[in-house]
Coordinates of N, CA and C in Angstrom, one line a residue:
M52 N 92.6 87.3 39.9 CA 92.1 87.9 41.0 C 93.3 89.1 41.0
R53 N 93.1 90.3 41.3 CA 93.9 91.5 41.3 C 94.1 91.9 42.3
F54 N 95.7 92.2 42.3 CA 96.1 92.6 43.7 C 96.9 93.9 43.5
F55 N 96.8 94.8 44.7 CA 97.7 96.2 44.6 C 99.0 95.9 45.2
L56 N 100.0 96.2 44.8 CA 101.3 95.8 45.7 C 102.1 97.1 45.6
Y57 N 102.5 97.7 47.0 CA 103.1 98.6 47.1 C 104.3 98.7 48.1
T58 N 105.3 99.6 47.8 CA 106.4 99.8 48.7 C 106.0 101.1 49.5
L59 N 106.5 101.1 50.4 CA 106.4 102.3 51.5 C 107.7 103.2 51.2
G60 N 107.4 104.4 51.4 CA 108.5 105.4 51.1 C 108.6 106.4 52.4
D61 N 109.8 107.0 52.5 CA 110.0 107.9 53.7 C 110.7 109.1 53.3
E62 N 109.7 110.3 53.3 CA 110.4 111.6 52.6 C 111.3 112.3 53.4
S63 N 111.6 111.7 54.5 CA 112.9 112.2 55.4 C 114.0 111.7 55.0
V64 N 114.0 110.9 54.4 CA 115.3 109.8 53.8 C 115.6 110.2 52.4
P65 N 116.5 111.0 51.9 CA 116.8 111.1 50.6 C 117.3 110.0 49.9
Q66 N 116.6 109.9 48.7 CA 116.9 108.4 47.7 C 117.5 109.0 46.7
P67 N 118.8 108.4 46.6 CA 119.7 108.4 45.5 C 119.1 108.0 44.2
P68 N 119.3 108.4 43.1 CA 119.0 107.8 41.6 C 119.3 106.5 41.6
P69 N 118.7 105.5 40.9 CA 118.8 104.2 40.6 C 120.3 103.9 40.1
T70 N 120.9 103.1 40.2 CA 122.3 102.8 39.4 C 121.8 102.4 38.3
P71 N 122.7 102.3 37.2 CA 122.7 101.6 36.0 C 122.3 100.1 36.1
E72 N 123.2 99.5 37.0 CA 122.8 98.2 37.1 C 121.5 97.8 37.7
L73 N 120.9 98.8 38.5 CA 119.5 98.5 39.2 C 118.6 98.5 37.9
M74 N 118.7 99.7 36.9 CA 117.9 100.0 35.9 C 117.9 98.5 35.0
V75 N 119.0 98.0 34.6 CA 119.2 96.7 34.0 C 118.3 95.8 34.4
E76 N 118.4 95.4 36.1 CA 117.5 94.4 36.4 C 116.4 94.7 36.8
M77 N 115.9 95.8 36.9 CA 114.3 96.3 36.9 C 114.0 96.2 35.4
G78 N 114.7 96.4 34.5 CA 114.0 96.2 33.0 C 113.9 94.7 32.8
K79 N 114.9 93.8 33.3 CA 114.4 92.5 33.1 C 113.5 91.9 33.9
F80 N 113.3 92.4 35.2 CA 112.0 91.9 35.7 C 110.9 92.4 35.1
M81 N 111.0 93.7 34.7 CA 109.6 94.2 34.0 C 109.3 93.4 32.8
E82 N 110.1 93.0 32.1 CA 110.1 92.2 31.1 C 109.2 90.7 31.4
D83 N 109.8 90.3 32.5 CA 109.4 89.0 33.1 C 107.8 89.1 33.2
V84 N 107.4 90.0 34.2 CA 106.1 90.3 34.5 C 105.2 90.6 33.5
T85 N 105.7 91.3 32.5 CA 104.8 91.6 31.5 C 104.7 90.3 30.4
K86 N 105.6 89.5 30.4 CA 105.5 88.5 29.4 C 104.7 87.5 30.2
A87 N 104.8 87.4 31.4 CA 104.0 86.6 32.3 C 102.4 86.9 31.9
G88 N 102.2 88.1 31.5 CA 100.9 88.5 31.5 C 100.0 89.0 32.6
V89 N 100.8 89.1 33.7 CA 100.0 89.6 34.9 C 100.2 90.9 35.4
L90 N 101.0 91.7 34.6 CA 101.1 93.2 35.0 C 100.2 94.1 34.5
V91 N 99.1 94.8 35.4 CA 98.1 95.6 34.9 C 98.6 97.0 34.7
A92 N 99.2 97.5 35.9 CA 99.8 99.0 35.7 C 100.8 99.3 36.8
T93 N 101.6 100.1 36.7 CA 102.7 100.5 37.6 C 103.0 101.6 37.4
G94 N 103.5 102.2 38.8 CA 103.9 103.7 38.7 C 104.6 103.9 40.1
G95 N 104.8 105.2 40.2 CA 105.5 105.6 41.5 C 104.5 106.9 41.9
V96 N 104.6 107.3 43.3 CA 103.7 108.6 43.7 C 104.6 109.5 44.2
A97 N 104.3 110.7 43.6 CA 104.9 112.0 44.0 C 104.9 112.3 45.3
P98 N 105.7 113.1 46.0 CA 105.9 113.3 47.4 C 104.8 114.1 47.8
T99 N 104.6 114.0 49.0 CA 103.3 114.7 49.7 C 103.2 116.1 49.5
A100 N 104.3 116.8 49.3 CA 104.2 118.3 49.0 C 103.6 118.6 47.9
L101 N 103.4 117.7 47.0 CA 102.6 118.0 45.5 C 101.2 117.5 45.8
G102 N 100.9 116.9 47.0 CA 99.3 116.5 47.1 C 98.7 117.3 47.7
S103 N 97.3 117.0 47.8 CA 96.1 117.4 48.4 C 95.5 116.5 49.4
K104 N 94.7 116.9 50.4 CA 93.8 116.1 51.2 C 92.4 116.6 51.0
V105 N 91.6 115.9 50.6 CA 90.1 116.4 50.8 C 89.2 115.7 51.8
S106 N 88.6 116.6 52.6 CA 87.9 116.0 53.7 C 86.4 116.4 53.5
L107 N 85.5 115.8 53.9 CA 84.0 116.3 54.0 C 83.6 115.7 55.4
E108 N 83.1 117.0 56.2 CA 82.6 116.7 57.5 C 81.4 117.9 57.5
G109 N 80.4 117.6 57.9 CA 79.1 118.4 58.2 C 78.8 118.7 57.1
G110 N 79.0 118.5 55.8 CA 78.6 118.8 54.7 C 79.5 119.8 54.0
E111 N 80.5 120.3 54.8 CA 81.6 121.2 54.2 C 82.9 120.4 53.9
Y112 N 83.5 120.6 52.6 CA 84.6 120.3 52.0 C 85.7 121.1 52.6
T113 N 86.8 120.3 53.0 CA 88.2 121.2 53.2 C 89.3 120.2 52.4
V114 N 90.1 121.4 51.5 CA 91.0 120.9 50.9 C 92.4 121.5 51.6
T115 N 93.5 120.6 52.0 CA 94.6 121.0 52.6 C 95.6 120.4 51.6
D116 N 96.6 121.2 51.3 CA 97.5 120.9 50.3 C 98.7 120.4 51.1
G117 N 99.6 119.6 50.8 CA 100.8 118.9 51.2 C 101.7 119.8 51.6
P118 N 102.9 119.2 52.4 CA 103.1 118.0 52.7 C 102.3 117.6 53.9
F119 N 102.3 116.6 54.2 CA 101.5 115.8 55.2 C 102.5 115.2 56.2
I120 N 102.8 116.4 57.2 CA 103.8 115.7 58.3 C 103.3 114.7 59.2
E121 N 102.2 114.4 59.4 CA 101.3 113.5 60.2 C 101.5 112.1 59.6
A122 N 101.7 112.0 58.3 CA 101.9 110.5 57.4 C 102.9 109.7 58.2
K123 N 102.5 108.5 58.6 CA 103.5 107.6 59.2 C 103.8 106.7 58.1
E124 N 103.2 106.4 57.1 CA 103.5 105.4 55.8 C 103.1 105.9 54.7
L125 N 103.9 106.2 53.9 CA 103.7 106.7 52.4 C 104.0 105.8 51.5
I126 N 103.0 105.7 50.4 CA 103.4 104.8 49.3 C 104.5 105.5 48.3
G127 N 105.2 104.7 48.2 CA 106.5 105.0 47.4 C 106.1 104.7 45.8
G128 N 106.1 103.4 45.5 CA 105.7 102.8 44.2 C 104.7 101.7 44.3
W129 N 104.1 101.7 43.1 CA 103.0 100.6 43.1 C 103.0 99.8 41.8
A130 N 102.1 98.6 42.0 CA 101.8 97.8 40.8 C 100.3 97.0 40.9
I131 N 99.9 97.0 39.8 CA 98.6 96.2 39.9 C 98.8 94.9 39.1
V132 N 98.6 93.8 39.7 CA 98.9 92.3 38.9 C 97.5 91.7 39.1
D133 N 97.3 90.8 37.8 CA 96.2 90.0 37.9 C 96.7 88.7 37.9
V134 N 96.6 87.9 38.8 CA 97.2 86.6 39.2 C 96.1 85.5 39.6
R135 N 96.6 84.4 39.6 CA 95.8 83.2 40.2 C 95.1 83.4 41.6
D136 N 96.1 83.8 42.3 CA 95.6 83.9 43.8 C 96.9 84.9 44.7
K137 N 96.7 84.8 46.0 CA 97.3 85.7 46.7 C 98.9 85.3 46.9
D138 N 99.1 84.0 46.9 CA 100.3 83.3 46.6 C 101.2 83.6 45.5
E139 N 100.5 83.8 44.4 CA 101.4 84.2 43.3 C 101.9 85.9 43.2
A140 N 100.7 86.4 43.8 CA 101.1 87.9 44.0 C 102.3 88.1 44.9
I141 N 102.3 87.4 45.9 CA 103.3 87.2 47.1 C 104.8 86.6 46.2
E142 N 104.7 85.8 45.6 CA 106.0 85.5 44.5 C 106.8 86.4 43.9
W143 N 105.5 87.3 43.2 CA 106.1 88.3 42.4 C 106.6 89.6 43.0
T144 N 105.8 89.6 44.4 CA 106.8 90.6 45.4 C 107.9 90.2 45.8
K145 N 108.1 88.9 45.9 CA 109.6 88.7 46.5 C 110.4 88.8 45.4
R146 N 110.2 88.4 44.1 CA 111.0 88.8 42.9 C 111.4 90.3 43.0
F147 N 110.6 91.1 43.1 CA 110.9 92.5 42.9 C 111.6 93.0 44.0
L148 N 111.3 92.5 45.3 CA 112.3 92.9 46.4 C 113.7 92.4 46.2
A149 N 113.9 91.1 45.8 CA 115.2 90.6 45.3 C 115.9 91.6 44.4
V150 N 115.2 92.4 43.5 CA 115.7 93.1 42.2 C 116.2 94.2 43.0
V151 N 115.5 94.9 43.9 CA 115.8 96.3 44.6 C 116.5 96.0 45.7
G152 N 117.0 94.8 46.2 CA 117.9 94.8 47.3 C 117.3 94.6 48.7
G153 N 116.1 94.4 48.7 CA 115.2 94.6 50.0 C 114.2 95.5 50.0
G154 N 113.8 95.8 51.3 CA 113.0 96.8 51.6 C 111.6 95.9 51.9
E155 N 110.3 96.8 52.0 CA 109.2 96.2 52.3 C 108.2 96.5 51.2
S156 N 107.4 95.6 50.9 CA 106.2 95.9 50.1 C 105.1 95.3 50.7
R157 N 103.7 95.6 50.6 CA 102.5 95.2 50.9 C 101.7 94.5 49.7
V158 N 100.9 93.7 49.8 CA 100.1 92.9 49.1 C 98.8 93.1 49.5
R159 N 97.9 93.6 49.0 CA 96.4 93.9 49.0 C 95.5 93.6 47.9
Q160 N 94.5 92.9 48.1 CA 93.8 92.2 47.0 C 92.8 93.4 46.8
I161 N 92.3 93.6 45.3 CA 91.6 94.8 45.0 C 90.3 94.0 44.4
F162 N 89.1 94.7 45.0 CA 87.9 93.9 44.9 C 87.3 94.8 43.7
G163 N 86.6 94.2 42.7 CA 85.8 94.9 41.6 C 84.6 94.5 41.4
P164 N 83.9 94.9 40.5 CA 82.6 94.4 40.0 C 82.5 92.9 39.9
E165 N 83.6 92.1 39.5 CA 83.3 90.7 39.4 C 83.6 89.7 40.6
D166 N 83.8 90.8 41.8 CA 83.7 90.2 43.1 C 82.4 90.6 43.8
G167 N 81.5 91.4 43.1 CA 80.3 91.5 43.8 C 80.3 93.1 44.5
F168 N 81.1 94.0 44.3 CA 81.5 95.1 44.8 C 81.1 96.4 43.6

């Protein structure tokens, strides 16, 4: 089963660069998740100021460039893991949060052709 794990960001709060110690711990975590064979992909998301919103209504497309002030929750970083079940996805998420020292992550199952979608 594949799961999309993501953290939430807040563009109004400046984020300091990661410390060297955090980078070492994150490197160890990434090595563990890779060796376990569950990591499919990972990355971060650029600020909304660099994004665009595309809408279709009444046959007309509208493209609006960011930033998106109305956004209440923004995706900060993300990972896709391929695990046995949701419980395993939650365990990897707990390990990630322990490395970064707290915060909040969401765990969402991804459906694909193997799931009849």
